[in-house]
Amino acid sequence: MRMIGLIGGMSFESSVVYYRLINEAVRETLGGLASAEIVMRSVDFSQIVAYQKAGRWDLAEKVLGDAAAALERAGADCVLICTNTMHLIADAVAARISVPLIHIVDATATAIKAAGFKRPLLLATRYTMEHGFYTDRMRALGLQPMVPSSEDRGTVHNVIFDELCAGHVKPASRAAYLEIIEKAKSEGADCVILGCTEICLLLDPASLCLPGFDSTAIHCAAAVDFSLADQELKKIA
């Protein structure tokens, strides 16, 4: 089993989900009391948010790059940034390590294409929906992502930071998200990306008016596939 390195804390609400989903998948695959080999570096989210608001992605890059390098020194065979937004600096973080960085956009795009969809609605923070790093990468991978209107992007963003990252799940916010998804469906979206790692706390991807793709669960599955690849090779041998 290869060791999974997690850069967490952004927010810790979703980092908990990462830890649970990865361990559940390993136990289901290997059986018994099996659990994943994980090393985590959890950062101070308030510091990262301050850098985001100030547009100081260079400072955030140093924090996450240092964290990734520390995980590799601790024995991690791969690294995951446990947040969609901070994949804005994923390439720079990946350059700090010699082990693979498992990219959440690549894993999510692969899952969407495998399911036969092409035009996903992206629900995420404003940084993720508006900076282009996410949608441009998806287009390069053959998808045609769409984002909500400016007003709806504000709603989605505020629910993430003001509520979900603080552990608050509100029915009114769920209703607002569902309305945004309905609008996108009428405009041609054929599926939905839960493109913030906290949105899975609010929405069940199986209970939407469009097929839902939970980037958190997909990212975790990709990490487990990587971790257990040598196990599968041993079975074949």
PDB file of C-alpha atoms in Angstrom:
ATOM      1  CA  MET A   1       0.000   0.000   0.000  1.00  0.00           C
ATOM      2  CA  ARG A   2       1.359   3.389  -0.976  1.00  0.00           C
ATOM      3  CA  MET A   3       1.122   6.206   1.574  1.00  0.00           C
ATOM      4  CA  ILE A   4      -1.293   9.054   0.757  1.00  0.00           C
ATOM      5  CA  GLY A   5      -0.251  12.581   1.674  1.00  0.00           C
ATOM      6  CA  LEU A   6      -3.050  15.058   2.376  1.00  0.00           C
ATOM      7  CA  ILE A   7      -2.752  18.846   2.568  1.00  0.00           C
ATOM      8  CA  GLY A   8      -5.841  19.569   4.641  1.00  0.00           C
ATOM      9  CA  GLY A   9      -7.455  22.223   6.796  1.00  0.00           C
ATOM     10  CA  MET A  10      -9.051  24.153   3.904  1.00  0.00           C
ATOM     11  CA  SER A  11     -11.463  23.755   5.567  1.00  0.00           C
ATOM     12  CA  PHE A  12     -11.074  21.036   8.159  1.00  0.00           C
ATOM     13  CA  GLU A  13     -14.773  20.251   7.622  1.00  0.00           C
ATOM     14  CA  SER A  14     -13.971  18.684   4.262  1.00  0.00           C
ATOM     15  CA  SER A  15     -10.644  17.254   5.438  1.00  0.00           C
ATOM     16  CA  VAL A  16     -12.644  15.066   7.811  1.00  0.00           C
ATOM     17  CA  VAL A  17     -14.596  13.790   4.794  1.00  0.00           C
ATOM     18  CA  TYR A  18     -11.355  12.998   2.963  1.00  0.00           C
ATOM     19  CA  TYR A  19     -10.040  10.945   5.882  1.00  0.00           C
ATOM     20  CA  ARG A  20     -13.297   9.029   6.255  1.00  0.00           C
ATOM     21  CA  LEU A  21     -13.883   8.315   2.561  1.00  0.00           C
ATOM     22  CA  ILE A  22     -10.327   7.154   1.909  1.00  0.00           C
ATOM     23  CA  ASN A  23     -10.342   4.813   4.891  1.00  0.00           C
ATOM     24  CA  GLU A  24     -13.788   3.458   4.071  1.00  0.00           C
ATOM     25  CA  ALA A  25     -12.697   2.675   0.526  1.00  0.00           C
ATOM     26  CA  VAL A  26      -9.542   0.887   1.666  1.00  0.00           C
ATOM     27  CA  ARG A  27     -11.485  -1.168   4.185  1.00  0.00           C
ATOM     28  CA  GLU A  28     -14.111  -2.066   1.590  1.00  0.00           C
ATOM     29  CA  THR A  29     -11.429  -3.100  -0.893  1.00  0.00           C
ATOM     30  CA  LEU A  30      -9.111  -5.031   1.410  1.00  0.00           C
ATOM     31  CA  GLY A  31     -11.660  -6.174   3.987  1.00  0.00           C
ATOM     32  CA  GLY A  32     -11.374  -6.786   7.697  1.00  0.00           C
ATOM     33  CA  LEU A  33      -9.844  -3.979   9.715  1.00  0.00           C
ATOM     34  CA  ALA A  34      -7.774  -2.577   6.862  1.00  0.00           C
ATOM     35  CA  SER A  35      -7.260   1.178   6.795  1.00  0.00           C
ATOM     36  CA  ALA A  36      -5.259   3.585   4.669  1.00  0.00           C
ATOM     37  CA  GLU A  37      -1.699   4.687   5.240  1.00  0.00           C
ATOM     38  CA  ILE A  38      -2.099   8.467   5.424  1.00  0.00           C
ATOM     39  CA  VAL A  39       0.046  11.387   6.476  1.00  0.00           C
ATOM     40  CA  MET A  40      -1.646  14.785   6.754  1.00  0.00           C
ATOM     41  CA  ARG A  41      -0.406  18.359   7.031  1.00  0.00           C
ATOM     42  CA  SER A  42      -3.321  20.528   8.126  1.00  0.00           C
ATOM     43  CA  VAL A  43      -2.813  24.268   7.601  1.00  0.00           C
ATOM     44  CA  ASP A  44      -4.429  27.288   9.249  1.00  0.00           C
ATOM     45  CA  PHE A  45      -7.348  28.112   6.953  1.00  0.00           C
ATOM     46  CA  SER A  46      -7.689  31.687   8.237  1.00  0.00           C
ATOM     47  CA  GLN A  47      -4.200  32.433   6.925  1.00  0.00           C
ATOM     48  CA  ILE A  48      -4.996  30.918   3.518  1.00  0.00           C
ATOM     49  CA  VAL A  49      -8.275  32.853   3.264  1.00  0.00           C
ATOM     50  CA  ALA A  50      -6.434  36.088   4.054  1.00  0.00           C
ATOM     51  CA  TYR A  51      -4.007  35.377   1.207  1.00  0.00           C
ATOM     52  CA  GLN A  52      -6.911  34.597  -1.134  1.00  0.00           C
ATOM     53  CA  LYS A  53      -8.691  37.848  -0.334  1.00  0.00           C
ATOM     54  CA  ALA A  54      -5.483  39.831  -0.799  1.00  0.00           C
ATOM     55  CA  GLY A  55      -4.687  38.089  -4.077  1.00  0.00           C
ATOM     56  CA  ARG A  56      -1.397  36.881  -2.568  1.00  0.00           C
ATOM     57  CA  TRP A  57      -1.410  33.484  -4.198  1.00  0.00           C
ATOM     58  CA  ASP A  58       2.385  33.529  -4.033  1.00  0.00           C
ATOM     59  CA  LEU A  59       2.244  33.396  -0.234  1.00  0.00           C
ATOM     60  CA  ALA A  60      -0.363  30.632  -0.301  1.00  0.00           C
ATOM     61  CA  GLU A  61       1.851  28.794  -2.780  1.00  0.00           C
ATOM     62  CA  LYS A  62       4.733  28.844  -0.295  1.00  0.00           C
ATOM     63  CA  VAL A  63       2.569  27.483   2.525  1.00  0.00           C
ATOM     64  CA  LEU A  64       1.173  24.641   0.440  1.00  0.00           C
ATOM     65  CA  GLY A  65       4.496  23.960  -1.271  1.00  0.00           C
ATOM     66  CA  ASP A  66       6.203  23.655   2.110  1.00  0.00           C
ATOM     67  CA  ALA A  67       3.397  21.357   3.265  1.00  0.00           C
ATOM     68  CA  ALA A  68       3.747  19.137   0.194  1.00  0.00           C
ATOM     69  CA  ALA A  69       7.507  18.880   0.640  1.00  0.00           C
ATOM     70  CA  ALA A  70       7.028  17.980   4.305  1.00  0.00           C
ATOM     71  CA  LEU A  71       4.586  15.228   3.350  1.00  0.00           C
ATOM     72  CA  GLU A  72       7.085  13.764   0.910  1.00  0.00           C
ATOM     73  CA  ARG A  73       9.781  13.800   3.591  1.00  0.00           C
ATOM     74  CA  ALA A  74       7.338  12.029   5.907  1.00  0.00           C
ATOM     75  CA  GLY A  75       7.024   9.184   3.398  1.00  0.00           C
ATOM     76  CA  ALA A  76       4.043  10.162   1.231  1.00  0.00           C
ATOM     77  CA  ASP A  77       4.027   8.459  -2.173  1.00  0.00           C
ATOM     78  CA  CYS A  78       1.509  10.963  -3.566  1.00  0.00           C
ATOM     79  CA  VAL A  79       0.045  14.299  -2.486  1.00  0.00           C
ATOM     80  CA  LEU A  80      -3.501  15.656  -2.592  1.00  0.00           C
ATOM     81  CA  ILE A  81      -4.509  19.281  -2.060  1.00  0.00           C
ATOM     82  CA  CYS A  82      -7.801  18.753  -0.223  1.00  0.00           C
ATOM     83  CA  THR A  83      -9.590  21.728  -1.740  1.00  0.00           C
ATOM     84  CA  ASN A  84     -10.600  22.709  -5.266  1.00  0.00           C
ATOM     85  CA  THR A  85      -9.760  26.409  -4.973  1.00  0.00           C
ATOM     86  CA  MET A  86      -6.116  25.899  -4.082  1.00  0.00           C
ATOM     87  CA  HIS A  87      -5.586  23.913  -7.261  1.00  0.00           C
ATOM     88  CA  LEU A  88      -5.108  27.381  -8.720  1.00  0.00           C
ATOM     89  CA  ILE A  89      -1.506  26.913  -7.547  1.00  0.00           C
ATOM     90  CA  ALA A  90      -1.360  23.138  -8.027  1.00  0.00           C
ATOM     91  CA  ASP A  91       1.338  23.243 -10.702  1.00  0.00           C
ATOM     92  CA  ALA A  92       3.630  25.268  -8.469  1.00  0.00           C
ATOM     93  CA  VAL A  93       3.023  22.924  -5.539  1.00  0.00           C
ATOM     94  CA  ALA A  94       3.666  19.893  -7.749  1.00  0.00           C
ATOM     95  CA  ALA A  95       6.987  21.417  -8.769  1.00  0.00           C
ATOM     96  CA  ARG A  96       8.125  21.266  -5.125  1.00  0.00           C
ATOM     97  CA  ILE A  97       7.862  17.464  -4.916  1.00  0.00           C
ATOM     98  CA  SER A  98       9.080  14.417  -6.810  1.00  0.00           C
ATOM     99  CA  VAL A  99       6.016  12.260  -6.067  1.00  0.00           C
ATOM    100  CA  PRO A 100       2.754  12.631  -8.040  1.00  0.00           C
ATOM    101  CA  LEU A 101       0.236  15.313  -7.147  1.00  0.00           C
ATOM    102  CA  ILE A 102      -3.197  13.824  -7.801  1.00  0.00           C
ATOM    103  CA  HIS A 103      -5.115  16.689  -9.427  1.00  0.00           C
ATOM    104  CA  ILE A 104      -8.780  17.080  -8.498  1.00  0.00           C
ATOM    105  CA  VAL A 105      -9.760  18.603 -11.859  1.00  0.00           C
ATOM    106  CA  ASP A 106      -8.204  15.766 -13.838  1.00  0.00           C
ATOM    107  CA  ALA A 107      -9.882  13.125 -11.693  1.00  0.00           C
ATOM    108  CA  THR A 108     -13.273  14.859 -11.905  1.00  0.00           C
ATOM    109  CA  ALA A 109     -13.060  15.393 -15.662  1.00  0.00           C
ATOM    110  CA  THR A 110     -12.161  11.737 -16.156  1.00  0.00           C
ATOM    111  CA  ALA A 111     -15.222  10.651 -14.158  1.00  0.00           C
ATOM    112  CA  ILE A 112     -17.550  12.959 -16.100  1.00  0.00           C
ATOM    113  CA  LYS A 113     -16.244  11.818 -19.483  1.00  0.00           C
ATOM    114  CA  ALA A 114     -16.434   8.153 -18.470  1.00  0.00           C
ATOM    115  CA  ALA A 115     -20.105   8.669 -17.610  1.00  0.00           C
ATOM    116  CA  GLY A 116     -20.776  10.158 -21.046  1.00  0.00           C
ATOM    117  CA  PHE A 117     -21.418  13.781 -20.073  1.00  0.00           C
ATOM    118  CA  LYS A 118     -19.904  16.887 -21.607  1.00  0.00           C
ATOM    119  CA  ARG A 119     -21.441  20.132 -20.273  1.00  0.00           C
ATOM    120  CA  PRO A 120     -21.134  20.261 -16.490  1.00  0.00           C
ATOM    121  CA  LEU A 121     -22.297  23.099 -14.274  1.00  0.00           C
ATOM    122  CA  LEU A 122     -19.481  24.057 -11.900  1.00  0.00           C
ATOM    123  CA  LEU A 123     -20.525  25.028  -8.375  1.00  0.00           C
ATOM    124  CA  ALA A 124     -17.557  26.294  -6.380  1.00  0.00           C
ATOM    125  CA  THR A 125     -15.969  29.332  -4.777  1.00  0.00           C
ATOM    126  CA  ARG A 126     -15.749  32.505  -6.852  1.00  0.00           C
ATOM    127  CA  TYR A 127     -12.002  31.893  -7.185  1.00  0.00           C
ATOM    128  CA  THR A 128     -12.630  28.501  -8.757  1.00  0.00           C
ATOM    129  CA  MET A 129     -15.532  29.621 -10.939  1.00  0.00           C
ATOM    130  CA  GLU A 130     -13.937  32.844 -12.151  1.00  0.00           C
ATOM    131  CA  HIS A 131     -10.141  32.480 -12.287  1.00  0.00           C
ATOM    132  CA  GLY A 132     -10.166  30.122 -15.263  1.00  0.00           C
ATOM    133  CA  PHE A 133      -7.717  27.534 -13.949  1.00  0.00           C
ATOM    134  CA  TYR A 134     -10.532  25.020 -13.447  1.00  0.00           C
ATOM    135  CA  THR A 135     -12.717  25.633 -16.496  1.00  0.00           C
ATOM    136  CA  ASP A 136      -9.737  26.062 -18.833  1.00  0.00           C
ATOM    137  CA  ARG A 137      -8.268  22.748 -17.688  1.00  0.00           C
ATOM    138  CA  MET A 138     -11.612  21.035 -18.196  1.00  0.00           C
ATOM    139  CA  ARG A 139     -11.912  22.448 -21.700  1.00  0.00           C
ATOM    140  CA  ALA A 140      -8.432  21.163 -22.474  1.00  0.00           C
ATOM    141  CA  LEU A 141      -9.664  17.744 -21.337  1.00  0.00           C
ATOM    142  CA  GLY A 142     -12.606  17.851 -23.751  1.00  0.00           C
ATOM    143  CA  LEU A 143     -15.456  19.192 -21.588  1.00  0.00           C
ATOM    144  CA  GLN A 144     -17.582  22.315 -21.937  1.00  0.00           C
ATOM    145  CA  PRO A 145     -18.064  23.576 -18.372  1.00  0.00           C
ATOM    146  CA  MET A 146     -20.478  26.352 -17.486  1.00  0.00           C
ATOM    147  CA  VAL A 147     -20.808  28.504 -14.377  1.00  0.00           C
ATOM    148  CA  PRO A 148     -23.813  30.264 -12.806  1.00  0.00           C
ATOM    149  CA  SER A 149     -24.632  33.942 -13.304  1.00  0.00           C
ATOM    150  CA  SER A 150     -22.625  36.518 -11.362  1.00  0.00           C
ATOM    151  CA  GLU A 151     -25.366  36.878  -8.736  1.00  0.00           C
ATOM    152  CA  ASP A 152     -25.671  33.123  -8.314  1.00  0.00           C
ATOM    153  CA  ARG A 153     -21.899  32.762  -8.138  1.00  0.00           C
ATOM    154  CA  GLY A 154     -22.004  35.148  -5.191  1.00  0.00           C
ATOM    155  CA  THR A 155     -24.653  33.039  -3.493  1.00  0.00           C
ATOM    156  CA  VAL A 156     -22.706  29.820  -3.990  1.00  0.00           C
ATOM    157  CA  HIS A 157     -19.470  31.420  -2.760  1.00  0.00           C
ATOM    158  CA  ASN A 158     -21.015  32.988   0.338  1.00  0.00           C
ATOM    159  CA  VAL A 159     -22.699  29.759   1.418  1.00  0.00           C
ATOM    160  CA  ILE A 160     -19.352  27.976   1.203  1.00  0.00           C
ATOM    161  CA  PHE A 161     -17.354  30.455   3.264  1.00  0.00           C
ATOM    162  CA  ASP A 162     -19.988  31.807   5.638  1.00  0.00           C
ATOM    163  CA  GLU A 163     -21.741  28.518   6.352  1.00  0.00           C
ATOM    164  CA  LEU A 164     -20.224  25.236   5.165  1.00  0.00           C
ATOM    165  CA  CYS A 165     -16.627  26.009   6.130  1.00  0.00           C
ATOM    166  CA  ALA A 166     -17.945  26.923   9.580  1.00  0.00           C
ATOM    167  CA  GLY A 167     -19.901  23.675   9.884  1.00  0.00           C
ATOM    168  CA  HIS A 168     -23.345  25.186   9.262  1.00  0.00           C
ATOM    169  CA  VAL A 169     -25.717  23.392   6.888  1.00  0.00           C
ATOM    170  CA  LYS A 170     -28.927  25.358   6.219  1.00  0.00           C
ATOM    171  CA  PRO A 171     -32.038  24.155   4.353  1.00  0.00           C
ATOM    172  CA  ALA A 172     -32.516  27.600   2.790  1.00  0.00           C
ATOM    173  CA  SER A 173     -29.052  27.436   1.264  1.00  0.00           C
ATOM    174  CA  ARG A 174     -29.740  23.952  -0.064  1.00  0.00           C
ATOM    175  CA  ALA A 175     -32.896  25.284  -1.711  1.00  0.00           C
ATOM    176  CA  ALA A 176     -30.916  28.151  -3.270  1.00  0.00           C
ATOM    177  CA  TYR A 177     -28.364  25.743  -4.720  1.00  0.00           C
ATOM    178  CA  LEU A 178     -31.100  23.508  -6.120  1.00  0.00           C
ATOM    179  CA  GLU A 179     -32.688  26.506  -7.824  1.00  0.00           C
ATOM    180  CA  ILE A 180     -29.353  27.419  -9.415  1.00  0.00           C
ATOM    181  CA  ILE A 181     -28.990  23.861 -10.712  1.00  0.00           C
ATOM    182  CA  GLU A 182     -32.508  23.974 -12.171  1.00  0.00           C
ATOM    183  CA  LYS A 183     -31.607  27.170 -14.043  1.00  0.00           C
ATOM    184  CA  ALA A 184     -28.485  25.560 -15.447  1.00  0.00           C
ATOM    185  CA  LYS A 185     -30.450  22.530 -16.584  1.00  0.00           C
ATOM    186  CA  SER A 186     -32.761  24.785 -18.573  1.00  0.00           C
ATOM    187  CA  GLU A 187     -29.683  26.422 -20.119  1.00  0.00           C
ATOM    188  CA  GLY A 188     -28.157  23.147 -21.315  1.00  0.00           C
ATOM    189  CA  ALA A 189     -26.112  21.742 -18.456  1.00  0.00           C
ATOM    190  CA  ASP A 190     -26.105  17.938 -18.521  1.00  0.00           C
ATOM    191  CA  CYS A 191     -24.534  17.351 -15.083  1.00  0.00           C
ATOM    192  CA  VAL A 192     -23.278  19.167 -11.970  1.00  0.00           C
ATOM    193  CA  ILE A 193     -19.827  19.334 -10.385  1.00  0.00           C
ATOM    194  CA  LEU A 194     -19.794  19.820  -6.630  1.00  0.00           C
ATOM    195  CA  GLY A 195     -16.602  21.755  -7.171  1.00  0.00           C
ATOM    196  CA  CYS A 196     -15.909  22.779  -3.612  1.00  0.00           C
ATOM    197  CA  THR A 197     -14.938  20.068  -1.162  1.00  0.00           C
ATOM    198  CA  GLU A 198     -17.546  21.274   1.355  1.00  0.00           C
ATOM    199  CA  ILE A 199     -20.576  21.186  -0.976  1.00  0.00           C
ATOM    200  CA  CYS A 200     -21.013  17.467  -0.301  1.00  0.00           C
ATOM    201  CA  LEU A 201     -22.078  18.534   3.205  1.00  0.00           C
ATOM    202  CA  LEU A 202     -25.030  20.391   1.666  1.00  0.00           C
ATOM    203  CA  LEU A 203     -26.028  18.417  -1.432  1.00  0.00           C
ATOM    204  CA  ASP A 204     -26.445  14.719  -2.165  1.00  0.00           C
ATOM    205  CA  PRO A 205     -25.162  14.274  -5.749  1.00  0.00           C
ATOM    206  CA  ALA A 206     -27.593  11.383  -6.249  1.00  0.00           C
ATOM    207  CA  SER A 207     -30.631  13.519  -5.404  1.00  0.00           C
ATOM    208  CA  LEU A 208     -30.304  16.370  -7.897  1.00  0.00           C
ATOM    209  CA  CYS A 209     -32.240  17.168 -11.062  1.00  0.00           C
ATOM    210  CA  LEU A 210     -29.010  16.518 -12.986  1.00  0.00           C
ATOM    211  CA  PRO A 211     -26.369  13.811 -12.461  1.00  0.00           C
ATOM    212  CA  GLY A 212     -24.006  15.014  -9.758  1.00  0.00           C
ATOM    213  CA  PHE A 213     -20.246  14.561  -9.500  1.00  0.00           C
ATOM    214  CA  ASP A 214     -18.822  15.103  -6.015  1.00  0.00           C
ATOM    215  CA  SER A 215     -15.234  16.238  -6.533  1.00  0.00           C
ATOM    216  CA  THR A 216     -14.338  15.283  -2.959  1.00  0.00           C
ATOM    217  CA  ALA A 217     -15.444  11.669  -3.366  1.00  0.00           C
ATOM    218  CA  ILE A 218     -13.845  11.453  -6.817  1.00  0.00           C
ATOM    219  CA  HIS A 219     -10.534  12.841  -5.527  1.00  0.00           C
ATOM    220  CA  CYS A 220     -10.555  10.347  -2.660  1.00  0.00           C
ATOM    221  CA  ALA A 221     -11.258   7.462  -5.029  1.00  0.00           C
ATOM    222  CA  ALA A 222      -8.323   8.505  -7.222  1.00  0.00           C
ATOM    223  CA  ALA A 223      -6.051   8.540  -4.166  1.00  0.00           C
ATOM    224  CA  VAL A 224      -7.184   5.061  -3.135  1.00  0.00           C
ATOM    225  CA  ASP A 225      -6.686   3.726  -6.667  1.00  0.00           C
ATOM    226  CA  PHE A 226      -3.123   5.040  -6.574  1.00  0.00           C
ATOM    227  CA  SER A 227      -2.463   3.735  -3.082  1.00  0.00           C
ATOM    228  CA  LEU A 228      -3.721   0.235  -3.791  1.00  0.00           C
ATOM    229  CA  ALA A 229      -2.329  -0.153  -7.312  1.00  0.00           C
ATOM    230  CA  ASP A 230       0.532  -2.296  -6.008  1.00  0.00           C
ATOM    231  CA  GLN A 231      -1.979  -4.483  -4.158  1.00  0.00           C
ATOM    232  CA  GLU A 232      -3.791  -5.188  -7.407  1.00  0.00           C
ATOM    233  CA  LEU A 233      -0.500  -6.021  -9.117  1.00  0.00           C
ATOM    234  CA  LYS A 234       0.324  -8.513  -6.353  1.00  0.00           C
ATOM    235  CA  LYS A 235      -3.070 -10.195  -6.833  1.00  0.00           C
ATOM    236  CA  ILE A 236      -2.422 -10.541 -10.569  1.00  0.00           C
ATOM    237  CA  ALA A 237       1.069 -11.931  -9.960  1.00  0.00           C
TER     238      ALA A 237
END
